[in-house]
mmCIF file of C-alpha atoms in Angstrom:
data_model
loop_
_atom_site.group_PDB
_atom_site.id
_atom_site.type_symbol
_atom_site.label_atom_id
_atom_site.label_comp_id
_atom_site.label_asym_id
_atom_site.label_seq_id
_atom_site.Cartn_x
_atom_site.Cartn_y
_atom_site.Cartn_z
ATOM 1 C CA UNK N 15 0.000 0.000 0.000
ATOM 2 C CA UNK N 16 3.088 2.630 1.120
ATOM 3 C CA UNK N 17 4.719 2.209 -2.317
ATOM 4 C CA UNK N 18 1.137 2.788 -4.504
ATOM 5 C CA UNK N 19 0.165 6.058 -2.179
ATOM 6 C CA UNK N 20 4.261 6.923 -3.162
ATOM 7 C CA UNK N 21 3.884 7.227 -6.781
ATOM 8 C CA UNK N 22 0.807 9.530 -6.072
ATOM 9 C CA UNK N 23 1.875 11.737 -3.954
ATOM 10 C CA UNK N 24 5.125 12.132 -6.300
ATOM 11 C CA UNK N 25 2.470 13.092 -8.434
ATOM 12 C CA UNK N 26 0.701 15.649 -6.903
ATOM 13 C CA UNK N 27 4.569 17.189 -6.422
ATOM 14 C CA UNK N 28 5.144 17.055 -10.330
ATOM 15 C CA UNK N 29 4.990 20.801 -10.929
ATOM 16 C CA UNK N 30 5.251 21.656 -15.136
ATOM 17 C CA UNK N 31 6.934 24.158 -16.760
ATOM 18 C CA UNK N 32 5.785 24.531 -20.457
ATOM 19 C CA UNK N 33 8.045 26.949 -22.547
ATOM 20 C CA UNK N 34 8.318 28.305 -26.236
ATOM 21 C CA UNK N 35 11.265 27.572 -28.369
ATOM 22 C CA UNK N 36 11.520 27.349 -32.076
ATOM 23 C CA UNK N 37 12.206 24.179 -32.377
ATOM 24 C CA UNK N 38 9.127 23.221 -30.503
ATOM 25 C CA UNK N 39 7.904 23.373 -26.567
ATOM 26 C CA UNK N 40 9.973 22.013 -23.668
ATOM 27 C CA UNK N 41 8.280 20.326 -20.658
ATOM 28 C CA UNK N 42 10.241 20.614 -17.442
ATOM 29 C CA UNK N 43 8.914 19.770 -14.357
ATOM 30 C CA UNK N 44 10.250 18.158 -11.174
ATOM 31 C CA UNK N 45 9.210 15.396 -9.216
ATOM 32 C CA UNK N 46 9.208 14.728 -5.272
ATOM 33 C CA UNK N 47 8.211 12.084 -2.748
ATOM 34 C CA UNK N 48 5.374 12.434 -0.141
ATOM 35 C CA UNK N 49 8.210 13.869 2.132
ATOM 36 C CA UNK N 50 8.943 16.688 -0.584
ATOM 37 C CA UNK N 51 12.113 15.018 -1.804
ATOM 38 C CA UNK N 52 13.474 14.646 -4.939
ATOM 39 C CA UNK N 53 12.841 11.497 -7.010
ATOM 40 C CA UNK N 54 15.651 10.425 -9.292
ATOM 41 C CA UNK N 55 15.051 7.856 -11.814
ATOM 42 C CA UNK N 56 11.724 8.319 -12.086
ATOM 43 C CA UNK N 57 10.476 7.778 -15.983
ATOM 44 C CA UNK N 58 8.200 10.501 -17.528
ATOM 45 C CA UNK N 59 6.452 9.125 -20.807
ATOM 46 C CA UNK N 60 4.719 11.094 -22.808
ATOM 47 C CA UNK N 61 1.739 8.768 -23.725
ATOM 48 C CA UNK N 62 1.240 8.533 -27.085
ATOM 49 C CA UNK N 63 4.348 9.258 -28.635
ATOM 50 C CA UNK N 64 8.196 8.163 -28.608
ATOM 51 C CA UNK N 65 9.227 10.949 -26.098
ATOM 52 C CA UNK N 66 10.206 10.173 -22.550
ATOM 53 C CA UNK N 67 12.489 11.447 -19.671
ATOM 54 C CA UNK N 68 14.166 9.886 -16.331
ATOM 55 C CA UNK N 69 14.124 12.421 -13.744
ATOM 56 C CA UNK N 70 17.694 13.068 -12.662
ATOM 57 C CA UNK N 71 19.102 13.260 -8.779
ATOM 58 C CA UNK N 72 17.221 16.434 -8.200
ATOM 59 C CA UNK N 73 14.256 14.800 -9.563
ATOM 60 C CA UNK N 74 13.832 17.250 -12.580
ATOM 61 C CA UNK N 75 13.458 15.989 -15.891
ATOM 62 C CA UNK N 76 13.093 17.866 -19.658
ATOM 63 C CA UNK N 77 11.439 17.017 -22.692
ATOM 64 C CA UNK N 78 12.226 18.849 -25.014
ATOM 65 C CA UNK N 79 10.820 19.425 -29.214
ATOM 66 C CA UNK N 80 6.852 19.239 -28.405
ATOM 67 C CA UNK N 81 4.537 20.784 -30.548
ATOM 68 C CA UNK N 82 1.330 22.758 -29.195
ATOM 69 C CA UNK N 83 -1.070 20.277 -27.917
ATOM 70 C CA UNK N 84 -1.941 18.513 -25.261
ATOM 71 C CA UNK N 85 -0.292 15.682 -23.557
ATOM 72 C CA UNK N 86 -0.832 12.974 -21.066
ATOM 73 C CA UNK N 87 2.714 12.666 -18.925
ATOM 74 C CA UNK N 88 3.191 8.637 -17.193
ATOM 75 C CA UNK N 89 5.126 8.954 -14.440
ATOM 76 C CA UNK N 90 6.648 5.593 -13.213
ATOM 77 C CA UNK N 91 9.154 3.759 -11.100
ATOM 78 C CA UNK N 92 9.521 -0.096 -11.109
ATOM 79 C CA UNK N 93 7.966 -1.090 -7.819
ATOM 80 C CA UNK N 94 5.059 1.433 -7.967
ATOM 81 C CA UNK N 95 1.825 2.532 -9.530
ATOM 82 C CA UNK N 96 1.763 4.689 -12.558
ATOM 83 C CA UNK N 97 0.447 7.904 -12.131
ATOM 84 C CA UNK N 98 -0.356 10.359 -15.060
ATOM 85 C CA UNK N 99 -0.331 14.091 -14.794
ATOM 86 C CA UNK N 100 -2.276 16.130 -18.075
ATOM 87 C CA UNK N 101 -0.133 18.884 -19.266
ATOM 88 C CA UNK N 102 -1.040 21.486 -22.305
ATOM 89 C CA UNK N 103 1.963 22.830 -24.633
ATOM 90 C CA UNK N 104 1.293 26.207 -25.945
ATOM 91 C CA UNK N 105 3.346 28.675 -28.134
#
């Protein structure tokens, strides 16, 4: 039960950063554990598509050349649920 409620709260701490670039958008965001701590290694999927992140040692994590839209983000770790966070990508 601990490591489901985990991967949740890590969600709820996934805060999203959509930029402009010409190339296309860039996601950023970071994630945390329930104790507001980063979480490395973390995978961030962009459902859908080929795209995906891991989150490094500070838990942040990039993706980078998205066009406007929006997106469905899977955030996983081996051991835990997946938990999805929507995200829009504007220019």
């Amino acid at each position: 039960m601990k490591k489901t409620s985990m991967i949740m709260i890590m969600m709820i701490g996934l805060m999203t950063i959509v930029s402009a670039q010409q190339t296309g958008g860039v996601v950023r965001g970071k994630v945390t554990t329930v104790d507001n701590k980063p979480a490395a290694m973390v995978t961030v999927v962009v459902k859908n598509t080929k795209k995906s992140a891991l989150s490094g040692d500070d838990g942040t994590f990039t993706l980078r050349n998205m066009q406007p839209g929006n997106y469905e983000l899977e955030i996983s770790l081996v051991g835990y649920e997946t938990a999805s966070q929507e995200v829009s990508v504007r220019f």
